[in-house]
Tab-separated table of C-alpha atoms in Angstrom:
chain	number	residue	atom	x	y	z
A	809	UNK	CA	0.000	0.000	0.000
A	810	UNK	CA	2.633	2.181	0.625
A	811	UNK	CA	4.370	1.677	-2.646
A	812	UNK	CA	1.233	2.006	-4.356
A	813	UNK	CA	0.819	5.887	-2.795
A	814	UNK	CA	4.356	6.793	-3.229
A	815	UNK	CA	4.124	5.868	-7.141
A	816	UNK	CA	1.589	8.095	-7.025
A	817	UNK	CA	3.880	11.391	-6.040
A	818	UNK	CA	5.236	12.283	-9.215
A	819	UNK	CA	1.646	12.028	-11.131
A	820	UNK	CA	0.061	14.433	-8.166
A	821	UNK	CA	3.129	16.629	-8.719
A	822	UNK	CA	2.483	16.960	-12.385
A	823	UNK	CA	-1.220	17.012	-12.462
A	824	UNK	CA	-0.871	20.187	-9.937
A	825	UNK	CA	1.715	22.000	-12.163
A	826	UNK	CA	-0.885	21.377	-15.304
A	827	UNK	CA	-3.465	22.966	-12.575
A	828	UNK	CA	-1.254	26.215	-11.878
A	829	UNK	CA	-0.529	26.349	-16.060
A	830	UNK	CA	-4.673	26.591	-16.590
A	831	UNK	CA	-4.766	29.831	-14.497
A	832	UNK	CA	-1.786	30.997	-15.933
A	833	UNK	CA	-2.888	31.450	-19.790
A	834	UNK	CA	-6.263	31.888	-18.699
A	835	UNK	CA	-5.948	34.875	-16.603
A	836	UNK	CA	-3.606	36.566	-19.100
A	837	UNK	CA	-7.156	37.548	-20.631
A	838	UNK	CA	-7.912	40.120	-17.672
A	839	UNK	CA	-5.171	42.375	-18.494
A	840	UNK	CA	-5.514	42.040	-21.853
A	841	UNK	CA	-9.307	43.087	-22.076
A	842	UNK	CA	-8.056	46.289	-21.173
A	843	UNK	CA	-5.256	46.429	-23.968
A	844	UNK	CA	-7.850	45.553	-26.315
A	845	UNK	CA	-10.054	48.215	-24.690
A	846	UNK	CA	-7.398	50.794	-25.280
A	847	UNK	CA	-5.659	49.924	-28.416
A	848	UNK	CA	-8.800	49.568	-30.401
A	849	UNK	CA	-11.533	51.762	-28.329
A	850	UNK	CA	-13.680	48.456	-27.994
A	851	UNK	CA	-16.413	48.486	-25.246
A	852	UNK	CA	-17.448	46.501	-22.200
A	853	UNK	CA	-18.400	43.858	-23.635
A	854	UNK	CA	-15.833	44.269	-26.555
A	855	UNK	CA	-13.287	43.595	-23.682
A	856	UNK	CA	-14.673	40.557	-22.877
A	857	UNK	CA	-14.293	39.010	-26.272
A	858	UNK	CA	-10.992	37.034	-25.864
A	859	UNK	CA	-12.235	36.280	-22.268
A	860	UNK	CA	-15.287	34.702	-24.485
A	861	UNK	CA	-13.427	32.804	-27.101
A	862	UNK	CA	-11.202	31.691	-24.916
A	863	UNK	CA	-14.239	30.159	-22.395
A	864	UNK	CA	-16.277	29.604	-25.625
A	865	UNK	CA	-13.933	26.940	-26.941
A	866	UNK	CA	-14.774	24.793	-23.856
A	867	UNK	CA	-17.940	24.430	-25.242
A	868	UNK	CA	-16.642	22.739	-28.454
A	869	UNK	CA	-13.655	21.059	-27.331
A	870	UNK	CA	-15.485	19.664	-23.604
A	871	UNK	CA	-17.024	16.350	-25.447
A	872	UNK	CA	-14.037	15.367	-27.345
A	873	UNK	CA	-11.903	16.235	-24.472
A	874	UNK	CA	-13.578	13.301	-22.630
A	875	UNK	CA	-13.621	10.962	-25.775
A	876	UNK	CA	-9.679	11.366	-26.213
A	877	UNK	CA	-9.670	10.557	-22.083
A	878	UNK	CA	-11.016	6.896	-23.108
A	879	UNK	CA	-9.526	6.418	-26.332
A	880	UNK	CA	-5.779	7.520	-25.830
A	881	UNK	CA	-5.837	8.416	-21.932
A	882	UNK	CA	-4.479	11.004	-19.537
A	883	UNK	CA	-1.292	11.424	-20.816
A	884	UNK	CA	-1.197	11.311	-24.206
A	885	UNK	CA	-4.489	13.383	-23.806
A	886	UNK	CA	-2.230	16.295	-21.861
A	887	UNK	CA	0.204	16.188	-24.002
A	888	UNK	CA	-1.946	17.290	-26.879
A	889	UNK	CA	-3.399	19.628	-24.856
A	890	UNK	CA	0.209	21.206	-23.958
A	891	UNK	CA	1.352	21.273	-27.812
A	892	UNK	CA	-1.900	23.149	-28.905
A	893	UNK	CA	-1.825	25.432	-25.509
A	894	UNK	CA	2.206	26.552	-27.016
A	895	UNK	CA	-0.018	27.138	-30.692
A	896	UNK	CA	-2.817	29.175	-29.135
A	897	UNK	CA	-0.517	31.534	-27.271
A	898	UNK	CA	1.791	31.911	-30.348
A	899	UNK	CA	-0.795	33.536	-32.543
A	900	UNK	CA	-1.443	35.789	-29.553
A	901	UNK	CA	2.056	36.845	-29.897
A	902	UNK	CA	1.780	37.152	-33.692
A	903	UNK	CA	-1.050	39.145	-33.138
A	904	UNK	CA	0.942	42.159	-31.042
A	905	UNK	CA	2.927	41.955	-34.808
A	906	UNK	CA	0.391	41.995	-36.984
A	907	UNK	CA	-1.566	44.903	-34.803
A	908	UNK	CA	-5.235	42.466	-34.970
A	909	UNK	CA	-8.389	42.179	-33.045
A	910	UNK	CA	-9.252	39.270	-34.923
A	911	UNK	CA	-5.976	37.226	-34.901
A	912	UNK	CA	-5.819	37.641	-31.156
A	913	UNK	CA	-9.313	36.332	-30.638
A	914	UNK	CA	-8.275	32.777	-33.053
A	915	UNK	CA	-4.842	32.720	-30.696
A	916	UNK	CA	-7.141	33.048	-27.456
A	917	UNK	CA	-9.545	30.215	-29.149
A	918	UNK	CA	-7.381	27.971	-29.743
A	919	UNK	CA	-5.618	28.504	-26.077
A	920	UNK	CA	-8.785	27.517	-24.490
A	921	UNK	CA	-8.638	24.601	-26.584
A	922	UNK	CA	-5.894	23.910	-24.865
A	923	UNK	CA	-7.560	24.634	-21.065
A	924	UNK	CA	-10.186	22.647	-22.082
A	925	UNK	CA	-8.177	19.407	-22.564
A	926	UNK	CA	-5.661	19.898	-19.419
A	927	UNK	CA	-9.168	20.516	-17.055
A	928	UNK	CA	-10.349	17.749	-18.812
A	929	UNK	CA	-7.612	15.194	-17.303
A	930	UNK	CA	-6.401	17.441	-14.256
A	931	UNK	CA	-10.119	17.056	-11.915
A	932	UNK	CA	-10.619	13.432	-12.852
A	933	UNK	CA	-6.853	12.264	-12.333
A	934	UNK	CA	-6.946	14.802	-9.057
A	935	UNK	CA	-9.867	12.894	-7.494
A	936	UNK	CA	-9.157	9.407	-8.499
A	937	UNK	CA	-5.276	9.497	-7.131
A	938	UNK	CA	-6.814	11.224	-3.713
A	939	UNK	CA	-9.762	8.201	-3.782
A	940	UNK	CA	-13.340	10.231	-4.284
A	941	UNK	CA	-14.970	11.846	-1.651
A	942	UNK	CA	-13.463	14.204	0.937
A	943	UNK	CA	-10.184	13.256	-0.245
A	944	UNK	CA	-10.909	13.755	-3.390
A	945	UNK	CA	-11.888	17.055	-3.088
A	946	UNK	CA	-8.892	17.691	-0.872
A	947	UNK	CA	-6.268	17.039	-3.276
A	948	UNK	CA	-8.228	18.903	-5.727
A	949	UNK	CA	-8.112	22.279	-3.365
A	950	UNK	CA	-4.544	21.778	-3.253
A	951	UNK	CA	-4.390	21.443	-6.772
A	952	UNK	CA	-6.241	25.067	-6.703
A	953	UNK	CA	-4.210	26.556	-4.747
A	954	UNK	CA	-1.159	26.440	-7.441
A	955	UNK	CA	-4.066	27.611	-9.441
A	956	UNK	CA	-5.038	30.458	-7.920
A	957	UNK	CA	-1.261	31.123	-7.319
A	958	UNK	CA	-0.461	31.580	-10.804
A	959	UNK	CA	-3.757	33.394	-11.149
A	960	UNK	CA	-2.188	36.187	-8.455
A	961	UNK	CA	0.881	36.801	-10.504
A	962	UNK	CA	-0.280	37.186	-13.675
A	963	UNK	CA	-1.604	40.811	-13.288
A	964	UNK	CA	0.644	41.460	-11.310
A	965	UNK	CA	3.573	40.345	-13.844
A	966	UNK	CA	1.807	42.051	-16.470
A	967	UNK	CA	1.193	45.020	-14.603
A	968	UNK	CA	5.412	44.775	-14.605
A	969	UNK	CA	6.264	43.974	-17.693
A	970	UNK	CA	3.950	45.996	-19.515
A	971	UNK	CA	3.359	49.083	-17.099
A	972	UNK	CA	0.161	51.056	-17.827
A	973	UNK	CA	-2.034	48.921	-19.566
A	974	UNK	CA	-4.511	51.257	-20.851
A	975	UNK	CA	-1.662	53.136	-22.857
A	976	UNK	CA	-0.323	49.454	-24.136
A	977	UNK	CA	-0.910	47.554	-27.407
A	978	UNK	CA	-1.577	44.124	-27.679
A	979	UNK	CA	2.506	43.887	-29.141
A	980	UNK	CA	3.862	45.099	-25.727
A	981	UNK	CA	2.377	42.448	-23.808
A	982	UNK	CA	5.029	39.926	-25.942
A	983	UNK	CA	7.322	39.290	-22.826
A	984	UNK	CA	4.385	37.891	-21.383
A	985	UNK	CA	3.223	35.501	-24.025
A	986	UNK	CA	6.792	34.668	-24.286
A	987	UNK	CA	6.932	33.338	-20.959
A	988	UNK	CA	3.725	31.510	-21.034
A	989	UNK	CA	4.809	29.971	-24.501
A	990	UNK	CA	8.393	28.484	-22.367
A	991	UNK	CA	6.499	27.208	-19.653
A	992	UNK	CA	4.511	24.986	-22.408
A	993	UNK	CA	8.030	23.874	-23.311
A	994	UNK	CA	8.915	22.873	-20.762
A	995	UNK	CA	6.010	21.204	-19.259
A	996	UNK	CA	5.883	19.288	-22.221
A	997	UNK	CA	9.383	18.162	-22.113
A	998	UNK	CA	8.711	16.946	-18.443
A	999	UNK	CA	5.549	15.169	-19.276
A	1000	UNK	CA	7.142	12.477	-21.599
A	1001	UNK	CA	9.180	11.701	-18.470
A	1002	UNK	CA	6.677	11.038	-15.895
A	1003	UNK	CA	4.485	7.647	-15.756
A	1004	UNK	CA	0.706	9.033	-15.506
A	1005	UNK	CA	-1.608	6.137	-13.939
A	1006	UNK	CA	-4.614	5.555	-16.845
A	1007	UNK	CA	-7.156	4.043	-14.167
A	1008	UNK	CA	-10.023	2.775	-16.650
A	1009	UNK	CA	-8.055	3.045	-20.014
A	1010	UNK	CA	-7.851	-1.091	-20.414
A	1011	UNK	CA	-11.526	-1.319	-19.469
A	1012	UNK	CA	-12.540	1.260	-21.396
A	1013	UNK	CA	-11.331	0.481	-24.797
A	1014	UNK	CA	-12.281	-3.094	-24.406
A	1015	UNK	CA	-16.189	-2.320	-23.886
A	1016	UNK	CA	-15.252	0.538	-26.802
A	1017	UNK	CA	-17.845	-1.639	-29.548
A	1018	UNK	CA	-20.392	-2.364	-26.692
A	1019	UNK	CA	-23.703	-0.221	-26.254
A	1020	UNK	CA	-24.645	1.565	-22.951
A	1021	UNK	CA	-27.774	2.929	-22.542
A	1022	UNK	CA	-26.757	4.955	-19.823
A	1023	UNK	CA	-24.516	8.283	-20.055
A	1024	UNK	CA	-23.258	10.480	-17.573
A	1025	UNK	CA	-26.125	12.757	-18.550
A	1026	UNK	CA	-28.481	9.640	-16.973
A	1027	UNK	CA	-27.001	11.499	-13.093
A	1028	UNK	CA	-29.483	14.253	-11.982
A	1029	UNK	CA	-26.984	15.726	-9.605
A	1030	UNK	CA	-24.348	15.374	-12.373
A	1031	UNK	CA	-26.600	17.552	-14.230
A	1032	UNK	CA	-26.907	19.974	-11.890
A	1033	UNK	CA	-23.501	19.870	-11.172
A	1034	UNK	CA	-22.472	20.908	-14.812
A	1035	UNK	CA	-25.000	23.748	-14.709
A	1036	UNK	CA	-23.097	24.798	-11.694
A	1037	UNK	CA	-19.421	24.498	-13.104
A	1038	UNK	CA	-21.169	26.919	-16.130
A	1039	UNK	CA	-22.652	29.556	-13.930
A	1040	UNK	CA	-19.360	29.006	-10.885
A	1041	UNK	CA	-16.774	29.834	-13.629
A	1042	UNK	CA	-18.754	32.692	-15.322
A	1043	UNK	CA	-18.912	33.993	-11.263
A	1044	UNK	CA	-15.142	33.462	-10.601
A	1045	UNK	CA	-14.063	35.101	-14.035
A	1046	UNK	CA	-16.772	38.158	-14.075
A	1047	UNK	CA	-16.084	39.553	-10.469
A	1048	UNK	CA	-12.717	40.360	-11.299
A	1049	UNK	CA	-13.100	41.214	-14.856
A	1050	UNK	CA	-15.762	43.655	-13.967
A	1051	UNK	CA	-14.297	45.071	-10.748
A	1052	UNK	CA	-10.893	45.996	-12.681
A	1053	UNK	CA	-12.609	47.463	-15.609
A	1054	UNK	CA	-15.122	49.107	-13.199
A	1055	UNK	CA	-11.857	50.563	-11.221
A	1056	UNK	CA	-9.947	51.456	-14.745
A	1057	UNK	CA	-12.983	53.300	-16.303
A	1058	UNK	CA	-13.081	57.116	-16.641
A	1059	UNK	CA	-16.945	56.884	-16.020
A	1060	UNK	CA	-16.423	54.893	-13.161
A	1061	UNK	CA	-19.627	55.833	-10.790
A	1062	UNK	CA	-19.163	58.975	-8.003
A	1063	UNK	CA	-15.023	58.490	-8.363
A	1064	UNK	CA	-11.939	59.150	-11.005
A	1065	UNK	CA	-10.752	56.347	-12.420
A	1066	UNK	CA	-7.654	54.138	-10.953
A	1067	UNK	CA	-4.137	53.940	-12.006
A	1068	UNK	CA	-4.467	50.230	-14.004
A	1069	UNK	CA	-1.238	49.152	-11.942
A	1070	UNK	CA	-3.101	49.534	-9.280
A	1071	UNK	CA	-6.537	47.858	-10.108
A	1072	UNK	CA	-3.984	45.374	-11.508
A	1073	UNK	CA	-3.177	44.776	-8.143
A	1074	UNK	CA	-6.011	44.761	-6.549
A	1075	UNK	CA	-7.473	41.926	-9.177
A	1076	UNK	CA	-4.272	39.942	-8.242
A	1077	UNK	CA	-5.530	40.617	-4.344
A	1078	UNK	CA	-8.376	38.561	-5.276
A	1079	UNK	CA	-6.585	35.917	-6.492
A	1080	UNK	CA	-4.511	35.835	-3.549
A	1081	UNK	CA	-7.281	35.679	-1.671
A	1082	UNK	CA	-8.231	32.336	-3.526
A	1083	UNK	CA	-5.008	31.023	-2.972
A	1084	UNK	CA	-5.875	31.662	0.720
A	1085	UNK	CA	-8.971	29.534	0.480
A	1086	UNK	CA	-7.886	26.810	-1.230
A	1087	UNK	CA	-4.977	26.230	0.668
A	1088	UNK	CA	-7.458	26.526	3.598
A	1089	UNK	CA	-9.672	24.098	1.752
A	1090	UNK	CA	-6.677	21.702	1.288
A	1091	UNK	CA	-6.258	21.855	5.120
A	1092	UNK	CA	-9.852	20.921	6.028
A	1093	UNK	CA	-10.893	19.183	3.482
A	1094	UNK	CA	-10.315	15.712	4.380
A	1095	UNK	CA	-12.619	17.020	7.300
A	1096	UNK	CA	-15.650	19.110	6.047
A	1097	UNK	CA	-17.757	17.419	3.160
A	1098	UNK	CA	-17.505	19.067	-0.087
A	1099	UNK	CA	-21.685	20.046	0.202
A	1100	UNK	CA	-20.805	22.350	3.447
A	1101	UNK	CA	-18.230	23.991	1.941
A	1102	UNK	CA	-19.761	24.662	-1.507
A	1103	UNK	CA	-23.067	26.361	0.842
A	1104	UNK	CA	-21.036	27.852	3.028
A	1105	UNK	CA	-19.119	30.015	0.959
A	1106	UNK	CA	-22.104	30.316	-1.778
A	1107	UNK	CA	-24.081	32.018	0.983
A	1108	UNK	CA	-21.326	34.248	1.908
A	1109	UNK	CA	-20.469	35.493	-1.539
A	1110	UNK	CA	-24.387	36.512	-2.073
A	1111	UNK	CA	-23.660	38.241	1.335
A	1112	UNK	CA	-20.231	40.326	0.055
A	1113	UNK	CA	-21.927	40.878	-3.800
A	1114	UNK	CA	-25.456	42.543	-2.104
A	1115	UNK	CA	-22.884	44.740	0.029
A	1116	UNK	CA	-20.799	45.556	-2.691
A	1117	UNK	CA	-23.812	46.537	-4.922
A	1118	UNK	CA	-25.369	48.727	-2.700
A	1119	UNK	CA	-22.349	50.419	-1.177
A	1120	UNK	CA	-21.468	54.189	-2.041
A	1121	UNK	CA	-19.166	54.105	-4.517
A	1122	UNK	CA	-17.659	57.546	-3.138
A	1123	UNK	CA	-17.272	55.315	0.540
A	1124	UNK	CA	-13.628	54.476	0.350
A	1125	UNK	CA	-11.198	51.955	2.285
A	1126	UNK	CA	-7.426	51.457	2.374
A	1127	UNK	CA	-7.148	47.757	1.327
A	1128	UNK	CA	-4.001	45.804	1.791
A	1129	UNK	CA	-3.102	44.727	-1.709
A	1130	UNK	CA	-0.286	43.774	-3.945
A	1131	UNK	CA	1.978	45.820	-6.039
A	1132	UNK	CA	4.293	45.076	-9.293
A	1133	UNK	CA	7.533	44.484	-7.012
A	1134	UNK	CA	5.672	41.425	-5.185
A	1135	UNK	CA	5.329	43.472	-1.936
A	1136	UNK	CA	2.275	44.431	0.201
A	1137	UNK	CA	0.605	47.559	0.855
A	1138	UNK	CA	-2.439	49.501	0.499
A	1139	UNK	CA	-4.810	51.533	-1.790
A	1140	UNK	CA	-7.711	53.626	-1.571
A	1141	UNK	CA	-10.954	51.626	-2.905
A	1142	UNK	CA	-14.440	51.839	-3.120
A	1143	UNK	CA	-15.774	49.891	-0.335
A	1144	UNK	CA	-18.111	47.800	-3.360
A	1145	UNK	CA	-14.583	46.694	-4.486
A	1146	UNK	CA	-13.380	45.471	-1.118
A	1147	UNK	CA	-16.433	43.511	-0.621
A	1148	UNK	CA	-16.317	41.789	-4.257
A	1149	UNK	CA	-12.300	41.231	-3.640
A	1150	UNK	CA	-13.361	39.600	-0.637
A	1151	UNK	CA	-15.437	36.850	-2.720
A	1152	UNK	CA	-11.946	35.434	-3.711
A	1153	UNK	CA	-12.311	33.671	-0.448
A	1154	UNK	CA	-15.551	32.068	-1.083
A	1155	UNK	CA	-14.977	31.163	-4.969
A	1156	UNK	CA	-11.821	29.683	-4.135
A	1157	UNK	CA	-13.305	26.566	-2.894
A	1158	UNK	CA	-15.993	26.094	-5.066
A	1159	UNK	CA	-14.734	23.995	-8.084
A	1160	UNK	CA	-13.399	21.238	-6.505
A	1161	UNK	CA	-16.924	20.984	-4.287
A	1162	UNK	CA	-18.618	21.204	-7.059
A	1163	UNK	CA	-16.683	18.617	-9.675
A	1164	UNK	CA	-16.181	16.105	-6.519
A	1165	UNK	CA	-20.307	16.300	-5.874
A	1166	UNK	CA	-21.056	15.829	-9.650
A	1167	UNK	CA	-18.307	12.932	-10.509
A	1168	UNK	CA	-19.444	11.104	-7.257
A	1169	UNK	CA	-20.809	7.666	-8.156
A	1170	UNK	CA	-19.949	8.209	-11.982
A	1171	UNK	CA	-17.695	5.096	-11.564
A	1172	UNK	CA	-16.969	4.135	-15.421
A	1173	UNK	CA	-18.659	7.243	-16.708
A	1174	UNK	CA	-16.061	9.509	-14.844
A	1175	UNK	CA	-14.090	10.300	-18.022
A	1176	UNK	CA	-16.718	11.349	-20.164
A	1177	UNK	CA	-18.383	13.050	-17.449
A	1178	UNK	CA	-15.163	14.698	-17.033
A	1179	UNK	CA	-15.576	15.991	-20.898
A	1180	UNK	CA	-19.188	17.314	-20.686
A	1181	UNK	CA	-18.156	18.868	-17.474
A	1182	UNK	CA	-15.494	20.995	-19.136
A	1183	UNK	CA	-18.004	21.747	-21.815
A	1184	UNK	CA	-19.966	24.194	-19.511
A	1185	UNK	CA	-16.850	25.995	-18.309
A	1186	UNK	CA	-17.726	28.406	-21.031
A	1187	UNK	CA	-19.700	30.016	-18.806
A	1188	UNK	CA	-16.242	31.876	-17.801
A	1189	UNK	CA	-16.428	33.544	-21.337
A	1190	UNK	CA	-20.715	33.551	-22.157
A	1191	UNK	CA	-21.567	34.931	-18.482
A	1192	UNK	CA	-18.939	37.811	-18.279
A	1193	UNK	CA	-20.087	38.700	-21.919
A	1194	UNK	CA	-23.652	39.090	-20.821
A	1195	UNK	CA	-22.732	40.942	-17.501
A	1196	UNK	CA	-20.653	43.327	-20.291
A	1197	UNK	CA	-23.955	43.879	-21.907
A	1198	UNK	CA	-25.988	44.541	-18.841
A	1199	UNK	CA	-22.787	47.094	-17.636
A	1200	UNK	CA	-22.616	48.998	-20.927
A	1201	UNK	CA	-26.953	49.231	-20.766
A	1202	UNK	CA	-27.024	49.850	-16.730
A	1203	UNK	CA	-24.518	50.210	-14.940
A	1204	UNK	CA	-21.391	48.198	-13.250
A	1205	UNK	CA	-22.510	47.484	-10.287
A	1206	UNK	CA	-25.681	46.573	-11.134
A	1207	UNK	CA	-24.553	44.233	-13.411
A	1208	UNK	CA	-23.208	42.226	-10.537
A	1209	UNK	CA	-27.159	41.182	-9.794
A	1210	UNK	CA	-26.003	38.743	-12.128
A	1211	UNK	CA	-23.468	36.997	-9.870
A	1212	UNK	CA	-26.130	37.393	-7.306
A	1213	UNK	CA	-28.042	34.660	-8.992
A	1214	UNK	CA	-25.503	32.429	-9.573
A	1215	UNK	CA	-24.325	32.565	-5.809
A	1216	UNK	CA	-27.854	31.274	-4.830
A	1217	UNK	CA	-28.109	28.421	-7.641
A	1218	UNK	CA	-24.940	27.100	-6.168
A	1219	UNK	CA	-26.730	27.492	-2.599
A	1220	UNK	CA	-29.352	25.458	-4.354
A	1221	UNK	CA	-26.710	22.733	-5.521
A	1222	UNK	CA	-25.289	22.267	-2.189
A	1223	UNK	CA	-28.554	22.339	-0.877
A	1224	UNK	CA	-30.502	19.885	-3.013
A	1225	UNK	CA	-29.445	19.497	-6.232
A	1226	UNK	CA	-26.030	17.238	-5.264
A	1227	UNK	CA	-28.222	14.179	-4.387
A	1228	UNK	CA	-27.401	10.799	-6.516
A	1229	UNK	CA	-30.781	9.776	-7.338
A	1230	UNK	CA	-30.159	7.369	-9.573
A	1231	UNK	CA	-28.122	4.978	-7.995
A	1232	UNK	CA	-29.909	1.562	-9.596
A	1233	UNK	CA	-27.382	2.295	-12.468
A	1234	UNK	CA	-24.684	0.530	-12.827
A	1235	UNK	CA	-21.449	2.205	-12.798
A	1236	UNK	CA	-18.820	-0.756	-13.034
């Protein structure tokens, strides 16, 4: 038994790096929204556009993500992933050249391709190696954490390399792209090294001819649970979207607007803060069941986003944030932004609840659950969009009603909508 768990080291080590790499590329879209804002007078929901095609290609990529998972397996599956991830980010790059809207959008489509594919084998691989359940989720939240860590120095290294973002052009965020693009290198390179477990690859491709007339879309709570991945990830992606461009906009409501830098670093705050949680929910987790923590912290993000929405925006707070030489200090906010920065607490613990409730009991349908699941992480790019539509038509901060209503249907999920009522199907 012992053996057994130390052979599974190196795979947990490698599966978390492939975690931290999906936050990296993926939140080099924040700071870029307000390049493309800039450099080519776009709008709100013009911003949001690479955030969109890079969340939209989940939705085309999810299934197939799941079929390659039980035809070829986890590794060769995230090694494909890592090849077209290097791809995607290079036509970003040649886009800065080239000086177009359009070529960036294809280079952040085809990098969410790539997202698509590593989510696809990271949560299942995370959950089987830590056994289901509360372990499960645990090594999942730990995986996160390397997530969110990534996802707190990407503004923040942007914010450096670049400077003021509003006065930049797509081409000057190259040293960026450039450093995402060696990182896929590399990973890659390190990948063909390491033996990744394949737990139902034999099984699978031997029962490849046979018929099942079940799916994992025959699981009501794995149902619900992919609704919730669609509308969690469209919460997690538009709070800090919308509170940067909210902070960086000249009509920003009873206020000037922000140095970006600055917003920069307060966006990277609330990532921080979900490195926080999740290395809180890697703690506990082996303790509290994944349905408490999901309600827990749904209920208290409803809680910071009503506070936030119907704060004065001229009510201001010194906030303890990060800056561009990785040190701590403070800046003057609205009070609406502290509260919403605060969310990074609650949001940080919510995927791995959420995947670990809607895989459990999935036995042999795991994979291609895992594939449909990844599917509806385009809410990331279509919910964001919308709340760009209902900024530019309202206002900011009443677009955030819509992360209101996602809040409570995870509430709902934790609540009710997690039960496996349909356990007469076999799963073996």
């Amino acid at each position: 038994m012992t053996k057994q768990k130390q052979s599974h080291i190196l795979p947990i080590i490698m599966m978390i790096a492939l975690f931290g790499m999906i936050s990296f590329v993926t939140g080099l879209q924040n700071p870029m929204g307000i390049i493309v804002k800039n450099q080519f007078g776009a709008t709100n929901f013009m911003s949001q556009l690479g955030n969109l095609a890079n969340f939209i290609a989940y939705l085309f990529m999810g299934i197939p993500s799941g079929l390659l998972l039980q035809k070829v397996g986890y590794k060769k599956t995230a090694l494909i992933a890592v090849a077209v991830g290097f791809v995607g980010v290079g036509i970003q790059y040649l886009s800065g050249g080239m000086g177009s809207f359009g070529v960036y959008l294809t280079g952040a489509f085809v990098s969410g391709f790539s997202m698509c594919m590593l989510n696809a084998v990271v949560n299942p691989m995370l959950n089987t190696l830590g056994g289901g359940g509360k372990k499960g989720n645990q090594l999942i939240q730990i995986g996160g954490s390397f997530n969110s860590l990534n996802a707190t120095i990407v503004p923040v290294l942007v914010g450096y390399l670049i400077g003021n973002a509003s006065q930049a052009s797509i081409k000057d965020a190259s040293p960026a792209l450039f450093i995402a693009m060696g990182i896929f290198a590399l990973v890659f390179v390190v990948l063909l090294a390491v033996n990744i477990p394949e737990p139902r690859l034999a099984i699978q491709q031997k029962e490849a001819g046979k018929k099942d007339p079940h799916s994992p879309l025959s699981f009501r709570h794995f149902i619900f649970g992919a609704i919730a991945i669609f509308v969690y990830v469209g919460i997690e992606v538009g709070i800090p979207n919308f509170s940067n461009l909210y902070m960086t906009s000249s009509i920003a409501e009873g206020g000037l607007a922000m140095d970006t830098t600055i917003a920069g670093s307060v966006v990277g705050t609330y990532w921080f803060l979900m490195l926080i949680g999740r290395l809180t929910g890697g703690i506990v987790g082996g303790k509290i069941s994944s349905r408490v923590m999901l309600g827990f912290t749904a209920t208290i993000a409803g809680l910071f986003v009503v506070l936030a929405i119907f704060s004065s925006p001229e009510t201001t707070v010194n906030m303890p944030v990060f800056f561009s030489d990785i040190s701590f200090g403070t800046a003057q906010v609205p009070i609406g932004i502290m509260f919403l920065t605060l969310c990074g607490l609650c949001t940080s613990v919510m995927w791995g609840g959420i995947f670990n409730l809607a895989v459990e009991g999935l036995g042999k349908y795991t994979e291609a659950a895992s594939g449909i699941f990844m599917m509806l992480v385009c809410g990331g790019g279509i919910l964001p969009a919308v709340q760009g539509l209902l900024a530019d038509g309202v206002s900011f901060m009443a677009s955030f009603w819509l992360v209101f209503a996602g809040a409570i249907y995870l509430l709902f999920y934790a609540l009710v909508g997690y039960k496996n009522v349909n356990t007469n199907i076999p799963v073996e």
